[in-house]
PDB file of C-alpha atoms in Angstrom:
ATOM      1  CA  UNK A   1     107.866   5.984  83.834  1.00  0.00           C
ATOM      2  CA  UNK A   2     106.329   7.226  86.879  1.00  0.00           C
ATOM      3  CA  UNK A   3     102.723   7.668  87.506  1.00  0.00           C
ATOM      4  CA  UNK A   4     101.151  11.047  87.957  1.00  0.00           C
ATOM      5  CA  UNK A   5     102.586  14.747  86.876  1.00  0.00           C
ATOM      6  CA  UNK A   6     105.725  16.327  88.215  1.00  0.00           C
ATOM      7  CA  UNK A   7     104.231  18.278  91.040  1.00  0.00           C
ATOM      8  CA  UNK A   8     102.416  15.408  92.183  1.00  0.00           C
ATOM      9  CA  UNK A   9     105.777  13.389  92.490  1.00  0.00           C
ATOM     10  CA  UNK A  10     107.252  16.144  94.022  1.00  0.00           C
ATOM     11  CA  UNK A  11     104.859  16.876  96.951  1.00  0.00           C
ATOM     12  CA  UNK A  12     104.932  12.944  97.580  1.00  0.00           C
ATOM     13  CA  UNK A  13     108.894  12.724  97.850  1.00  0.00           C
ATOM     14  CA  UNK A  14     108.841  16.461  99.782  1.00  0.00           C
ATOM     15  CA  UNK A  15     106.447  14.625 102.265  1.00  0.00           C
ATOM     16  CA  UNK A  16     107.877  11.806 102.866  1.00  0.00           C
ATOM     17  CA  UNK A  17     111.308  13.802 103.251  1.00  0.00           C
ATOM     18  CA  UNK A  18     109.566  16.135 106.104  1.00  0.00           C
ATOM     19  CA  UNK A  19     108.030  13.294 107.823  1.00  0.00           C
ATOM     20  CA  UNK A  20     111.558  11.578 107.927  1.00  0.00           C
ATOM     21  CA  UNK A  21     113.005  14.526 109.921  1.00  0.00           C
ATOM     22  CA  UNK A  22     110.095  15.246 112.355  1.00  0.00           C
ATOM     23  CA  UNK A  23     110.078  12.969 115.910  1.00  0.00           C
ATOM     24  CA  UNK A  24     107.977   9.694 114.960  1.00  0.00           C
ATOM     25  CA  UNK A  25     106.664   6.791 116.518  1.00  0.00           C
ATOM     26  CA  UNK A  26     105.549   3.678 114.737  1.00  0.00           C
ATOM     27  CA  UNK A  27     103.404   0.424 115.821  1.00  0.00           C
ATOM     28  CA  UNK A  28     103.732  -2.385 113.195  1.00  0.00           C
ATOM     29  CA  UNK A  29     101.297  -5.385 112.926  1.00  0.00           C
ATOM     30  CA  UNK A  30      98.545  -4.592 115.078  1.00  0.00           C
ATOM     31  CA  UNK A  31      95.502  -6.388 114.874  1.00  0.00           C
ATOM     32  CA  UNK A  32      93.391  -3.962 113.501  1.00  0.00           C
ATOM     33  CA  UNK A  33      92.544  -2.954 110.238  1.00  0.00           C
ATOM     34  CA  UNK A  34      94.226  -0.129 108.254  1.00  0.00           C
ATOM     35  CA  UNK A  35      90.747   1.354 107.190  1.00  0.00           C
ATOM     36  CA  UNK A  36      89.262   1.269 111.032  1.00  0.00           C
ATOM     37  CA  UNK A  37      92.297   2.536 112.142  1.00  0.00           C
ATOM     38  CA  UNK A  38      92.164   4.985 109.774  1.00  0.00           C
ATOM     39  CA  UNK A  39      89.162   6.498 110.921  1.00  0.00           C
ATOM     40  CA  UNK A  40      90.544   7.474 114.416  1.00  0.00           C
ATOM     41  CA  UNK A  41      93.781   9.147 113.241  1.00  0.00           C
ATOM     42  CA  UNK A  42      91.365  11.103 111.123  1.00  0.00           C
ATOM     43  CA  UNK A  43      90.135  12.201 113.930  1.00  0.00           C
ATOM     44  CA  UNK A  44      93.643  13.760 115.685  1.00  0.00           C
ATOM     45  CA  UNK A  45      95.551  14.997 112.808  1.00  0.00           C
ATOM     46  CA  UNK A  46      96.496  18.631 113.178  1.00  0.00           C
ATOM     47  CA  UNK A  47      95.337  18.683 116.623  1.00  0.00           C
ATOM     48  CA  UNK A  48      97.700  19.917 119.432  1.00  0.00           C
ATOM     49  CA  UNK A  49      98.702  16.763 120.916  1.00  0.00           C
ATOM     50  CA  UNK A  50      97.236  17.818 124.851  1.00  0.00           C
ATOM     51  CA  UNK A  51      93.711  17.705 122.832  1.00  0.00           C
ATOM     52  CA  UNK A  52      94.505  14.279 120.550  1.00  0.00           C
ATOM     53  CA  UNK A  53      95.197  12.414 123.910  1.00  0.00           C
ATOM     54  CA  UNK A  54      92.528  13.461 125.058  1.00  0.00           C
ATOM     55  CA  UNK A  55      90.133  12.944 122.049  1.00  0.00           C
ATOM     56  CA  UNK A  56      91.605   9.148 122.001  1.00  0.00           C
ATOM     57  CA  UNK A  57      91.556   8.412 125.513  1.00  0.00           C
ATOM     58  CA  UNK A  58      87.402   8.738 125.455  1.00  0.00           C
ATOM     59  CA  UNK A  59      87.247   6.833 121.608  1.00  0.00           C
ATOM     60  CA  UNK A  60      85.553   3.615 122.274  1.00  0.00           C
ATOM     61  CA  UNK A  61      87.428   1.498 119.594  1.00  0.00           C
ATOM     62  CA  UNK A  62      90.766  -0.767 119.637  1.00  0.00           C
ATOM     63  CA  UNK A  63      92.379   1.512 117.540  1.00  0.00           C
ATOM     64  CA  UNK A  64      92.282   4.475 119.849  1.00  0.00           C
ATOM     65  CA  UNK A  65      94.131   2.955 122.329  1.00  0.00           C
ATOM     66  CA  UNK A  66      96.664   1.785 120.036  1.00  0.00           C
ATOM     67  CA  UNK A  67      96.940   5.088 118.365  1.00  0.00           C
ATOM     68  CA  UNK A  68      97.521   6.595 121.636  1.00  0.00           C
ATOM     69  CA  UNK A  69     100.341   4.745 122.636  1.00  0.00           C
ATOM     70  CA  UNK A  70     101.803   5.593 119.520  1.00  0.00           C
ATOM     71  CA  UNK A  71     101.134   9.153 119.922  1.00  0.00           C
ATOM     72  CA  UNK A  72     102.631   8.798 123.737  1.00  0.00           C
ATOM     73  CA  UNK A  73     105.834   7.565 122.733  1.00  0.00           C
ATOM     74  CA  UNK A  74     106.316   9.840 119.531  1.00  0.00           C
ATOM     75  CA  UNK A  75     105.892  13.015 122.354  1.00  0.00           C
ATOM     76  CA  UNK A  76     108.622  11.247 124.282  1.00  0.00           C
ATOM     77  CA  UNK A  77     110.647  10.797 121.242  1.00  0.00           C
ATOM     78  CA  UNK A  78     110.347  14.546 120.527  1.00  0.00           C
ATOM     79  CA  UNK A  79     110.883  15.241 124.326  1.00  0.00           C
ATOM     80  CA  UNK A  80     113.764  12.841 124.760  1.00  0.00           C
ATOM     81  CA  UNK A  81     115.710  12.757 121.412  1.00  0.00           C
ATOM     82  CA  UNK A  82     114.831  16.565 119.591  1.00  0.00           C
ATOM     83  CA  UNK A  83     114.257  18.499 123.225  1.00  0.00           C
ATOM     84  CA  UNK A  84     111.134  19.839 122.053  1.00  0.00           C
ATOM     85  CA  UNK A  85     108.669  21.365 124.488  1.00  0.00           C
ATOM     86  CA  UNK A  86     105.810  18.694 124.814  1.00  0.00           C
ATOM     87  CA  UNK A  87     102.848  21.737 125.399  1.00  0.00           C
ATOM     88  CA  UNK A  88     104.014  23.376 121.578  1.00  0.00           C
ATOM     89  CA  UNK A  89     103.596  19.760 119.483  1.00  0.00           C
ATOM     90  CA  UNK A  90     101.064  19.004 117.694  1.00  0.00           C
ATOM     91  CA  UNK A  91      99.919  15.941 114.953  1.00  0.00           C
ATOM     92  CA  UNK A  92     101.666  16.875 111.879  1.00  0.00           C
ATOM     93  CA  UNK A  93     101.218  13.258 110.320  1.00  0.00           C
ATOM     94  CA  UNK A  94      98.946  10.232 111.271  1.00  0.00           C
ATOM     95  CA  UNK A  95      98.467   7.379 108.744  1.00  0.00           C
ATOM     96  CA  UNK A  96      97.888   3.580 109.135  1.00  0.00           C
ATOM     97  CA  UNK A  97      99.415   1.215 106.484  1.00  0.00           C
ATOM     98  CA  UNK A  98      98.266  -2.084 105.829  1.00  0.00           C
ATOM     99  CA  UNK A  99      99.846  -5.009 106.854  1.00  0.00           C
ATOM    100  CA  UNK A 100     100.399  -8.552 106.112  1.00  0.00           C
ATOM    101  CA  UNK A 101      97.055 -10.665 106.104  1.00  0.00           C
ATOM    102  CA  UNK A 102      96.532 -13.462 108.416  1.00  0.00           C
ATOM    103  CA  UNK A 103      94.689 -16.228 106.537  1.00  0.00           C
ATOM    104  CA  UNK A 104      92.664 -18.511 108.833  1.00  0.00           C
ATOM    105  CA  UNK A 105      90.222 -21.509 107.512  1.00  0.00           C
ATOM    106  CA  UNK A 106      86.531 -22.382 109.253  1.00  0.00           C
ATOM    107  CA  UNK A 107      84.971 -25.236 108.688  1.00  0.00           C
ATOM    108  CA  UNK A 108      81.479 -25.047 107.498  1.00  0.00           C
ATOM    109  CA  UNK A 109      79.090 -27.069 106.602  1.00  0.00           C
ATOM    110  CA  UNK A 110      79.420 -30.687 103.844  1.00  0.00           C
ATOM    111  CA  UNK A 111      83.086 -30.104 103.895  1.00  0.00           C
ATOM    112  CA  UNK A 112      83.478 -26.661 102.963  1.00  0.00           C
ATOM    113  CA  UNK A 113      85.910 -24.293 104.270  1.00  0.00           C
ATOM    114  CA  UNK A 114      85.704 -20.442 104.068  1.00  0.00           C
ATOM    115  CA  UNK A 115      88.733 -18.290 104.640  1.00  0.00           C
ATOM    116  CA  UNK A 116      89.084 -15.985 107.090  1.00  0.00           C
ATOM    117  CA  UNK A 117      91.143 -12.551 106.834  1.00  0.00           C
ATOM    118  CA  UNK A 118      92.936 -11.091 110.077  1.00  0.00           C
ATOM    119  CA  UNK A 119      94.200  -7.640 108.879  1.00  0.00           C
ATOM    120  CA  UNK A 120      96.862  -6.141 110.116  1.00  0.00           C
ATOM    121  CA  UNK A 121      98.063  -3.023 109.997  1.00  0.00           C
ATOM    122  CA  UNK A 122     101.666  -0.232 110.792  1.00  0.00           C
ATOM    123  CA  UNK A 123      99.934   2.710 112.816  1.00  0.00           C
ATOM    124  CA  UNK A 124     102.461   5.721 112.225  1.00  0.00           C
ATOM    125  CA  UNK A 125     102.437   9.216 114.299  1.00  0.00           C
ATOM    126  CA  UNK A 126     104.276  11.915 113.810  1.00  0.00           C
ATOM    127  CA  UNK A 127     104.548  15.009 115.983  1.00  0.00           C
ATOM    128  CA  UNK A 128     105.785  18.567 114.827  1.00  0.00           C
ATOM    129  CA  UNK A 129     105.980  22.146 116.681  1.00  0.00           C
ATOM    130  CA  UNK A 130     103.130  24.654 115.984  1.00  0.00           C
TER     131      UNK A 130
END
């Protein structure tokens, strides 16, 4: 049995449907975590892409300037491989995923250890006409 009522599973499998068709761009295992990451594509989606570029190229953190190559190449997908006009796109769908965990031991103090967590995470961007 699935989780959730029949709308619910609906809209999911409708979305992920639509984002399959619309011009994408994906950057997988990037040293930064989902949640931070998170926070800037917050910031962009829904936005006409002219204004997202230029919202991330002034964002002080890592993820900004990963996010905007992602956004970059997903415009030249649309450009290149759909023919879309790149002044009508804007950010139809922005998520980060988590990825795979790096674990990473320090040594402390009277023979201890404590673990370390690099997270990683798949930045996805995808760009849609007004």
């Amino acid at each position: 049995m699935s989780k959730g009522h029949r709308s619910q599973i609906k809209k999911a499998r409708n979305a992920e449907t639509n984002a399959a068709k619309m011009p994408m761009a994906t950057a997988k295992y990037q040293m930064v975590s989902a949640q931070k990451a998170q926070f800037v594509l917050n910031l962009i989606r829904g936005k006409s892409v002219k204004e997202a570029d230029a919202i991330l190229l002034y964002q002080p953190q890592k993820a900004a300037r990963i996010a905007r190559k992602v956004l970059l190449s997903a415009v030249a997908n649309a450009e290149n491989n759909k023919g879309m006009n790149k002044d009508e796109l804007v950010v139809a769908y922005a998520t980060a995923n988590q990825g795979p965990i790096l674990k990473r031991i320090r040594a402390r103090a009277k023979g201890r250890a404590y673990r370390i967590e690099k997270k990683t995470s798949h930045i996805s961007i995808g760009v849609d006409n007004k």
